[in-house]
Amino acid sequence: MNAQRRWRTNKSHLLWEVWPREAVIYNSLSGETHYLNHLAMRLLQKMEQGPISEEALSDFIGKKETIDDSDAQLKQFLQQFDQLGLIEPAE
Amino acid sequence: MNDRQILLRALRAPSICRDLSNREWESLLALSDRARLTATLAWRLERHGLEDAIPPGARRQLQASRVFADFRNRQILWEMNRVQRVLRKADFDVIALKGGAYLLLDLPLARGRLPADLDILVERKNLAAMEDLLLAEGWQTTKLDDYDQRYYREWMHEIPPLRHPERKVEVDVHHALLPMTARIQASPELLWPSARAVEGSRFKVLAPEDLVLHAVVHLFYDSDFDNRLRDLLDIDELLRFHARREEGFWRRLSRRAADHGLTRPLAYALHCCHRLLDTPVPADARLSGTIPPWLLRWMTLLIHQALPPPTTHRFAPLDATARWLLYVRSHYLRMPLRLLLPHLAYKAWKRN
Amino acid sequence: MKIAEHSRPELTKRLASPDGLRLEVGPFSVRIRSETGVFPPFLRSLYADFPLSSPETVADFRIRLRRPKTFRRFLQPQIIFESDGQKLFQPFPLSHAPPLFEWGLNWCIGTRAHQYLILHAAVLERGGRAVIMPALPGSGKSTLCAALMLHGWRLLSDEFGLVRAEGLLDPIPRPIPLKNQSIGVIRRYAPQATLGPEFPKTRKGTVAHLKPTPASVARMRETAEPAWIVFPRYQEDSPARLSPLVPSYALLKLATNAFNYEVLGAEGFRRAGRLIRRCELYSFQYGHLEDAMNVFDSLPGR
């Protein structure tokens, strides 16, 4: 993990259907629809509020969720989000 | 009204649509569908404020065609987004050509187009690096046999098309606008210094005059003759758009054509646009002096015949001949004759 | 004037004329030309209650059933489907002109009518409320749809959920193609029902078409409000069981199963999302049509 690297979503391009513990989103750039579990949903919602560093994201899920090896999971999520074109590095 | 020319007439003067019978609307839509120009027609009608003159059945089809064109444009933009992601690792410039450029520049003609591929241009020295970057990120060479591979690499101005297995858009990486073996060469080294940056994008686009000349090159030098009308409309729209916005556009265009050695093809194209689509080309910008009048007339006739999509019910030998002549001509300009004949023979054999 | 009010020779003549016959099918006007004698009787019996469109309409689809001009026509007669003069599929045996027409018209609608979000689903309505049944493999959707229509529900469509921009559903109550065992099942369930001829050895086995009820056709200009989405699953001899469905799952299933969800893009997502929010969502397992009818008679709604 690169703690200082910052990410952001391209806000205007995501459409949401949100339920209490899950969401389905539409990426209007790729035209793809994705299912988000609770953690993925919270992460992406957090990034929608503005560019954020990996360190801050790690703190965020550390506080809210009790999960093992949360940094490894975070890294995996970010990689997937980037691959799907949901987020991009914030300059 | 002659069914076969109704599409060209409606594109040239959309107001004729006020007086179409329902049968004529049906002919028009059948032809525009076949030429893949229904969405372009829809936008032209809207720009001329003719929505109220469109009967309900036709309106539904025009609306649906626009939804589909948006979908295709979205796919191209997404492919550009994905290529841009790969370019995080590169430090050279990349130019988006044709449909991709029209979308980046948000030109009016982009809206109804149905681009099939993404065409990009890199300098020849960066060609291998570009190909490697794409291959490393999952793009694959589309299935080609050895002959086609060699054809592309040795004689053409692009590497074999690449496609990402999860997506449908092909990426064509070019290093010149015309094949290496073509008799006439647009000079790639001229393109780069005048290429323009686009805000918010990693891609650059060609300068306006070069955009026009590239469309001209496409009209005459590509071998797919089913969409010549599309190419002519591109030129028409680019001319209308830039002539209005760029001071001294016509003068710069003819000078640029001369620099590239493309004066003749430009003269043909301007003449055709003016004659067939009523494009407002000023008389002194038509380069009429550069070509014997009989040749100009002959080319215009040839193009006019080859433009509309073939009708299945009527056998039209002149269309077929016009198409064939233009096809041979485009290959003739593309390759020296000694290379041309074996290639055509091979393609013909392959088709059987 | 309705199709059935024209004599067979009259229909045959119309179909063979250069302008063809203009049929009103739900929201679409279809111009049909046909040179084969196999087609008019099918049209006359199964589309009996459909009106002809006014000659002033611009047809949405322009279709022609044509004999190919090759020497094969003498060996084994064939028929091809043309839309705007373009041949769409490989030729069918001549006797299969009716299923070819049905299949070809489906293709035209599914690939072109992007003014709608086009769900791949059966849709029926009763008391102003419509139920959408997405077609998933093994769902037995057509059988269930046929039985519900014969049980008094209004048929909107066996194949297409046409979702308009504002969320209402447009009907297109065409004949229901029943396949293989379903043909016998429906004959037994409703001996009075009108079925067309059986076409053996099609791509999907034996097919016979069930005529839509006159009430369904008479109301084909009337939109319906979606109220339920039910994913049916046929399981031999299973008791009927209706269970609530997770909305996220229903949304993904509905979207991926639509014909043009991708083409519509963000608009497709919005329409599908709104549909999920306004409907009750169920999965439904059943083994007997009679049980199924009872469950549908009292579908819990808001």
mmCIF file with all atom_site columns, C-alpha atoms in Angstrom, chain C residues 173-295:
data_model
loop_
_atom_site.group_PDB
_atom_site.id
_atom_site.type_symbol
_atom_site.label_atom_id
_atom_site.label_alt_id
_atom_site.label_comp_id
_atom_site.label_asym_id
_atom_site.label_entity_id
_atom_site.label_seq_id
_atom_site.pdbx_PDB_ins_code
_atom_site.Cartn_x
_atom_site.Cartn_y
_atom_site.Cartn_z
_atom_site.occupancy
_atom_site.B_iso_or_equiv
_atom_site.pdbx_formal_charge
_atom_site.auth_seq_id
_atom_site.auth_comp_id
_atom_site.auth_asym_id
_atom_site.auth_atom_id
_atom_site.pdbx_PDB_model_num
ATOM 1   C CA . PRO C 1 173 ? -50.159 -8.762  -27.166 1.00 0.00 ? 173 PRO C CA 1
ATOM 2   C CA . ARG C 1 174 ? -48.938 -11.018 -29.991 1.00 0.00 ? 174 ARG C CA 1
ATOM 3   C CA . PRO C 1 175 ? -49.599 -14.756 -30.194 1.00 0.00 ? 175 PRO C CA 1
ATOM 4   C CA . ILE C 1 176 ? -47.758 -16.782 -27.534 1.00 0.00 ? 176 ILE C CA 1
ATOM 5   C CA . PRO C 1 177 ? -45.342 -19.389 -28.934 1.00 0.00 ? 177 PRO C CA 1
ATOM 6   C CA . LEU C 1 178 ? -45.738 -22.605 -26.955 1.00 0.00 ? 178 LEU C CA 1
ATOM 7   C CA . LYS C 1 179 ? -42.988 -25.159 -27.201 1.00 0.00 ? 179 LYS C CA 1
ATOM 8   C CA . ASN C 1 180 ? -42.956 -28.954 -26.985 1.00 0.00 ? 180 ASN C CA 1
ATOM 9   C CA . GLN C 1 181 ? -44.746 -30.258 -23.850 1.00 0.00 ? 181 GLN C CA 1
ATOM 10  C CA . SER C 1 182 ? -46.275 -26.832 -23.140 1.00 0.00 ? 182 SER C CA 1
ATOM 11  C CA . ILE C 1 183 ? -48.556 -27.303 -26.143 1.00 0.00 ? 183 ILE C CA 1
ATOM 12  C CA . GLY C 1 184 ? -50.224 -30.340 -24.550 1.00 0.00 ? 184 GLY C CA 1
ATOM 13  C CA . VAL C 1 185 ? -50.252 -28.730 -21.115 1.00 0.00 ? 185 VAL C CA 1
ATOM 14  C CA . ILE C 1 186 ? -52.192 -25.708 -22.399 1.00 0.00 ? 186 ILE C CA 1
ATOM 15  C CA . ARG C 1 187 ? -54.541 -27.829 -24.551 1.00 0.00 ? 187 ARG C CA 1
ATOM 16  C CA . ARG C 1 188 ? -55.452 -29.806 -21.436 1.00 0.00 ? 188 ARG C CA 1
ATOM 17  C CA . TYR C 1 189 ? -55.676 -26.707 -19.242 1.00 0.00 ? 189 TYR C CA 1
ATOM 18  C CA . ALA C 1 190 ? -57.976 -24.863 -21.658 1.00 0.00 ? 190 ALA C CA 1
ATOM 19  C CA . PRO C 1 191 ? -59.467 -27.103 -24.388 1.00 0.00 ? 191 PRO C CA 1
ATOM 20  C CA . GLN C 1 192 ? -61.394 -24.112 -25.786 1.00 0.00 ? 192 GLN C CA 1
ATOM 21  C CA . ALA C 1 193 ? -58.191 -22.108 -26.529 1.00 0.00 ? 193 ALA C CA 1
ATOM 22  C CA . THR C 1 194 ? -57.305 -21.371 -30.169 1.00 0.00 ? 194 THR C CA 1
ATOM 23  C CA . LEU C 1 195 ? -53.908 -22.753 -31.148 1.00 0.00 ? 195 LEU C CA 1
ATOM 24  C CA . GLY C 1 196 ? -52.293 -22.404 -34.549 1.00 0.00 ? 196 GLY C CA 1
ATOM 25  C CA . PRO C 1 197 ? -50.726 -25.292 -36.479 1.00 0.00 ? 197 PRO C CA 1
ATOM 26  C CA . GLU C 1 198 ? -47.773 -27.161 -34.976 1.00 0.00 ? 198 GLU C CA 1
ATOM 27  C CA . PHE C 1 199 ? -44.390 -26.485 -36.564 1.00 0.00 ? 199 PHE C CA 1
ATOM 28  C CA . PRO C 1 200 ? -42.096 -29.414 -35.891 1.00 0.00 ? 200 PRO C CA 1
ATOM 29  C CA . LYS C 1 201 ? -38.280 -29.287 -35.875 1.00 0.00 ? 201 LYS C CA 1
ATOM 30  C CA . THR C 1 202 ? -37.778 -25.559 -35.404 1.00 0.00 ? 202 THR C CA 1
ATOM 31  C CA . ARG C 1 203 ? -34.692 -24.296 -33.536 1.00 0.00 ? 203 ARG C CA 1
ATOM 32  C CA . LYS C 1 204 ? -36.690 -24.686 -30.349 1.00 0.00 ? 204 LYS C CA 1
ATOM 33  C CA . GLY C 1 205 ? -38.371 -27.986 -31.132 1.00 0.00 ? 205 GLY C CA 1
ATOM 34  C CA . THR C 1 206 ? -42.080 -28.104 -31.953 1.00 0.00 ? 206 THR C CA 1
ATOM 35  C CA . VAL C 1 207 ? -43.804 -24.723 -31.748 1.00 0.00 ? 207 VAL C CA 1
ATOM 36  C CA . ALA C 1 208 ? -47.510 -23.833 -31.825 1.00 0.00 ? 208 ALA C CA 1
ATOM 37  C CA . HIS C 1 209 ? -48.923 -20.334 -31.307 1.00 0.00 ? 209 HIS C CA 1
ATOM 38  C CA . LEU C 1 210 ? -51.709 -19.481 -28.890 1.00 0.00 ? 210 LEU C CA 1
ATOM 39  C CA . LYS C 1 211 ? -54.105 -16.771 -30.062 1.00 0.00 ? 211 LYS C CA 1
ATOM 40  C CA . PRO C 1 212 ? -54.257 -13.779 -27.691 1.00 0.00 ? 212 PRO C CA 1
ATOM 41  C CA . THR C 1 213 ? -57.639 -13.167 -26.061 1.00 0.00 ? 213 THR C CA 1
ATOM 42  C CA . PRO C 1 214 ? -59.806 -10.576 -27.888 1.00 0.00 ? 214 PRO C CA 1
ATOM 43  C CA . ALA C 1 215 ? -59.945 -8.437  -24.731 1.00 0.00 ? 215 ALA C CA 1
ATOM 44  C CA . SER C 1 216 ? -56.159 -8.221  -24.630 1.00 0.00 ? 216 SER C CA 1
ATOM 45  C CA . VAL C 1 217 ? -55.976 -7.129  -28.263 1.00 0.00 ? 217 VAL C CA 1
ATOM 46  C CA . ALA C 1 218 ? -58.866 -4.684  -27.915 1.00 0.00 ? 218 ALA C CA 1
ATOM 47  C CA . ARG C 1 219 ? -56.982 -2.896  -25.111 1.00 0.00 ? 219 ARG C CA 1
ATOM 48  C CA . MET C 1 220 ? -53.530 -2.900  -26.732 1.00 0.00 ? 220 MET C CA 1
ATOM 49  C CA . ARG C 1 221 ? -53.407 0.900   -26.759 1.00 0.00 ? 221 ARG C CA 1
ATOM 50  C CA . GLU C 1 222 ? -53.857 1.017   -22.968 1.00 0.00 ? 222 GLU C CA 1
ATOM 51  C CA . THR C 1 223 ? -50.652 1.279   -20.912 1.00 0.00 ? 223 THR C CA 1
ATOM 52  C CA . ALA C 1 224 ? -50.382 -0.546  -17.590 1.00 0.00 ? 224 ALA C CA 1
ATOM 53  C CA . GLU C 1 225 ? -48.795 0.295   -14.288 1.00 0.00 ? 225 GLU C CA 1
ATOM 54  C CA . PRO C 1 226 ? -46.133 -2.180  -13.089 1.00 0.00 ? 226 PRO C CA 1
ATOM 55  C CA . ALA C 1 227 ? -46.887 -3.572  -9.615  1.00 0.00 ? 227 ALA C CA 1
ATOM 56  C CA . TRP C 1 228 ? -45.069 -6.903  -9.274  1.00 0.00 ? 228 TRP C CA 1
ATOM 57  C CA . ILE C 1 229 ? -41.930 -8.513  -10.594 1.00 0.00 ? 229 ILE C CA 1
ATOM 58  C CA . VAL C 1 230 ? -42.091 -12.274 -10.227 1.00 0.00 ? 230 VAL C CA 1
ATOM 59  C CA . PHE C 1 231 ? -39.243 -14.614 -11.222 1.00 0.00 ? 231 PHE C CA 1
ATOM 60  C CA . PRO C 1 232 ? -40.999 -17.938 -11.895 1.00 0.00 ? 232 PRO C CA 1
ATOM 61  C CA . ARG C 1 233 ? -39.322 -21.329 -11.733 1.00 0.00 ? 233 ARG C CA 1
ATOM 62  C CA . TYR C 1 234 ? -41.041 -24.511 -12.823 1.00 0.00 ? 234 TYR C CA 1
ATOM 63  C CA . GLN C 1 235 ? -40.216 -27.608 -10.768 1.00 0.00 ? 235 GLN C CA 1
ATOM 64  C CA . GLU C 1 236 ? -42.130 -30.792 -11.440 1.00 0.00 ? 236 GLU C CA 1
ATOM 65  C CA . ASP C 1 237 ? -44.754 -31.490 -8.734  1.00 0.00 ? 237 ASP C CA 1
ATOM 66  C CA . SER C 1 238 ? -43.404 -28.776 -6.465  1.00 0.00 ? 238 SER C CA 1
ATOM 67  C CA . PRO C 1 239 ? -45.945 -27.011 -4.251  1.00 0.00 ? 239 PRO C CA 1
ATOM 68  C CA . ALA C 1 240 ? -46.463 -23.349 -5.170  1.00 0.00 ? 240 ALA C CA 1
ATOM 69  C CA . ARG C 1 241 ? -44.201 -21.113 -3.114  1.00 0.00 ? 241 ARG C CA 1
ATOM 70  C CA . LEU C 1 242 ? -43.874 -17.339 -3.316  1.00 0.00 ? 242 LEU C CA 1
ATOM 71  C CA . SER C 1 243 ? -40.843 -15.812 -1.559  1.00 0.00 ? 243 SER C CA 1
ATOM 72  C CA . PRO C 1 244 ? -39.707 -12.190 -1.287  1.00 0.00 ? 244 PRO C CA 1
ATOM 73  C CA . LEU C 1 245 ? -36.619 -11.260 -3.297  1.00 0.00 ? 245 LEU C CA 1
ATOM 74  C CA . VAL C 1 246 ? -33.653 -9.013  -2.455  1.00 0.00 ? 246 VAL C CA 1
ATOM 75  C CA . PRO C 1 247 ? -33.953 -5.817  -4.537  1.00 0.00 ? 247 PRO C CA 1
ATOM 76  C CA . SER C 1 248 ? -30.272 -5.637  -5.557  1.00 0.00 ? 248 SER C CA 1
ATOM 77  C CA . TYR C 1 249 ? -30.472 -9.163  -6.950  1.00 0.00 ? 249 TYR C CA 1
ATOM 78  C CA . ALA C 1 250 ? -33.731 -8.439  -8.760  1.00 0.00 ? 250 ALA C CA 1
ATOM 79  C CA . LEU C 1 251 ? -32.264 -5.287  -10.308 1.00 0.00 ? 251 LEU C CA 1
ATOM 80  C CA . LEU C 1 252 ? -29.175 -7.067  -11.630 1.00 0.00 ? 252 LEU C CA 1
ATOM 81  C CA . LYS C 1 253 ? -31.226 -9.985  -12.969 1.00 0.00 ? 253 LYS C CA 1
ATOM 82  C CA . LEU C 1 254 ? -33.765 -7.728  -14.636 1.00 0.00 ? 254 LEU C CA 1
ATOM 83  C CA . ALA C 1 255 ? -31.067 -5.536  -16.206 1.00 0.00 ? 255 ALA C CA 1
ATOM 84  C CA . THR C 1 256 ? -28.816 -8.270  -17.509 1.00 0.00 ? 256 THR C CA 1
ATOM 85  C CA . ASN C 1 257 ? -31.814 -10.047 -18.961 1.00 0.00 ? 257 ASN C CA 1
ATOM 86  C CA . ALA C 1 258 ? -33.108 -7.032  -20.899 1.00 0.00 ? 258 ALA C CA 1
ATOM 87  C CA . PHE C 1 259 ? -32.546 -6.738  -24.652 1.00 0.00 ? 259 PHE C CA 1
ATOM 88  C CA . ASN C 1 260 ? -31.163 -3.216  -24.728 1.00 0.00 ? 260 ASN C CA 1
ATOM 89  C CA . TYR C 1 261 ? -30.177 -2.271  -21.161 1.00 0.00 ? 261 TYR C CA 1
ATOM 90  C CA . GLU C 1 262 ? -26.599 -1.568  -22.295 1.00 0.00 ? 262 GLU C CA 1
ATOM 91  C CA . VAL C 1 263 ? -27.729 0.481   -25.269 1.00 0.00 ? 263 VAL C CA 1
ATOM 92  C CA . LEU C 1 264 ? -29.858 2.756   -23.090 1.00 0.00 ? 264 LEU C CA 1
ATOM 93  C CA . GLY C 1 265 ? -26.988 3.367   -20.667 1.00 0.00 ? 265 GLY C CA 1
ATOM 94  C CA . ALA C 1 266 ? -27.781 5.598   -17.690 1.00 0.00 ? 266 ALA C CA 1
ATOM 95  C CA . GLU C 1 267 ? -31.392 5.844   -18.824 1.00 0.00 ? 267 GLU C CA 1
ATOM 96  C CA . GLY C 1 268 ? -31.656 2.047   -18.700 1.00 0.00 ? 268 GLY C CA 1
ATOM 97  C CA . PHE C 1 269 ? -30.310 2.009   -15.138 1.00 0.00 ? 269 PHE C CA 1
ATOM 98  C CA . ARG C 1 270 ? -32.762 4.705   -14.061 1.00 0.00 ? 270 ARG C CA 1
ATOM 99  C CA . ARG C 1 271 ? -35.763 2.974   -15.613 1.00 0.00 ? 271 ARG C CA 1
ATOM 100 C CA . ALA C 1 272 ? -34.791 -0.415  -14.162 1.00 0.00 ? 272 ALA C CA 1
ATOM 101 C CA . GLY C 1 273 ? -34.101 1.139   -10.743 1.00 0.00 ? 273 GLY C CA 1
ATOM 102 C CA . ARG C 1 274 ? -37.455 2.925   -10.623 1.00 0.00 ? 274 ARG C CA 1
ATOM 103 C CA . LEU C 1 275 ? -39.201 -0.254  -11.691 1.00 0.00 ? 275 LEU C CA 1
ATOM 104 C CA . ILE C 1 276 ? -37.575 -2.198  -8.849  1.00 0.00 ? 276 ILE C CA 1
ATOM 105 C CA . ARG C 1 277 ? -38.609 0.486   -6.352  1.00 0.00 ? 277 ARG C CA 1
ATOM 106 C CA . ARG C 1 278 ? -42.252 0.628   -7.370  1.00 0.00 ? 278 ARG C CA 1
ATOM 107 C CA . CYS C 1 279 ? -42.818 -3.146  -7.584  1.00 0.00 ? 279 CYS C CA 1
ATOM 108 C CA . GLU C 1 280 ? -43.208 -5.980  -5.089  1.00 0.00 ? 280 GLU C CA 1
ATOM 109 C CA . LEU C 1 281 ? -40.432 -8.492  -5.794  1.00 0.00 ? 281 LEU C CA 1
ATOM 110 C CA . TYR C 1 282 ? -40.851 -12.260 -5.592  1.00 0.00 ? 282 TYR C CA 1
ATOM 111 C CA . SER C 1 283 ? -39.391 -15.500 -6.707  1.00 0.00 ? 283 SER C CA 1
ATOM 112 C CA . PHE C 1 284 ? -42.035 -18.109 -7.413  1.00 0.00 ? 284 PHE C CA 1
ATOM 113 C CA . GLN C 1 285 ? -41.631 -21.852 -7.594  1.00 0.00 ? 285 GLN C CA 1
ATOM 114 C CA . TYR C 1 286 ? -44.494 -23.973 -8.901  1.00 0.00 ? 286 TYR C CA 1
ATOM 115 C CA . GLY C 1 287 ? -45.320 -27.445 -10.186 1.00 0.00 ? 287 GLY C CA 1
ATOM 116 C CA . HIS C 1 288 ? -49.008 -27.163 -11.151 1.00 0.00 ? 288 HIS C CA 1
ATOM 117 C CA . LEU C 1 289 ? -50.766 -24.432 -13.125 1.00 0.00 ? 289 LEU C CA 1
ATOM 118 C CA . GLU C 1 290 ? -53.912 -24.563 -10.926 1.00 0.00 ? 290 GLU C CA 1
ATOM 119 C CA . ASP C 1 291 ? -51.831 -23.772 -7.796  1.00 0.00 ? 291 ASP C CA 1
ATOM 120 C CA . ALA C 1 292 ? -50.082 -20.991 -9.657  1.00 0.00 ? 292 ALA C CA 1
ATOM 121 C CA . MET C 1 293 ? -53.418 -19.418 -10.615 1.00 0.00 ? 293 MET C CA 1
ATOM 122 C CA . ASN C 1 294 ? -54.486 -19.357 -6.967  1.00 0.00 ? 294 ASN C CA 1
ATOM 123 C CA . VAL C 1 295 ? -51.274 -17.627 -5.921  1.00 0.00 ? 295 VAL C CA 1
#
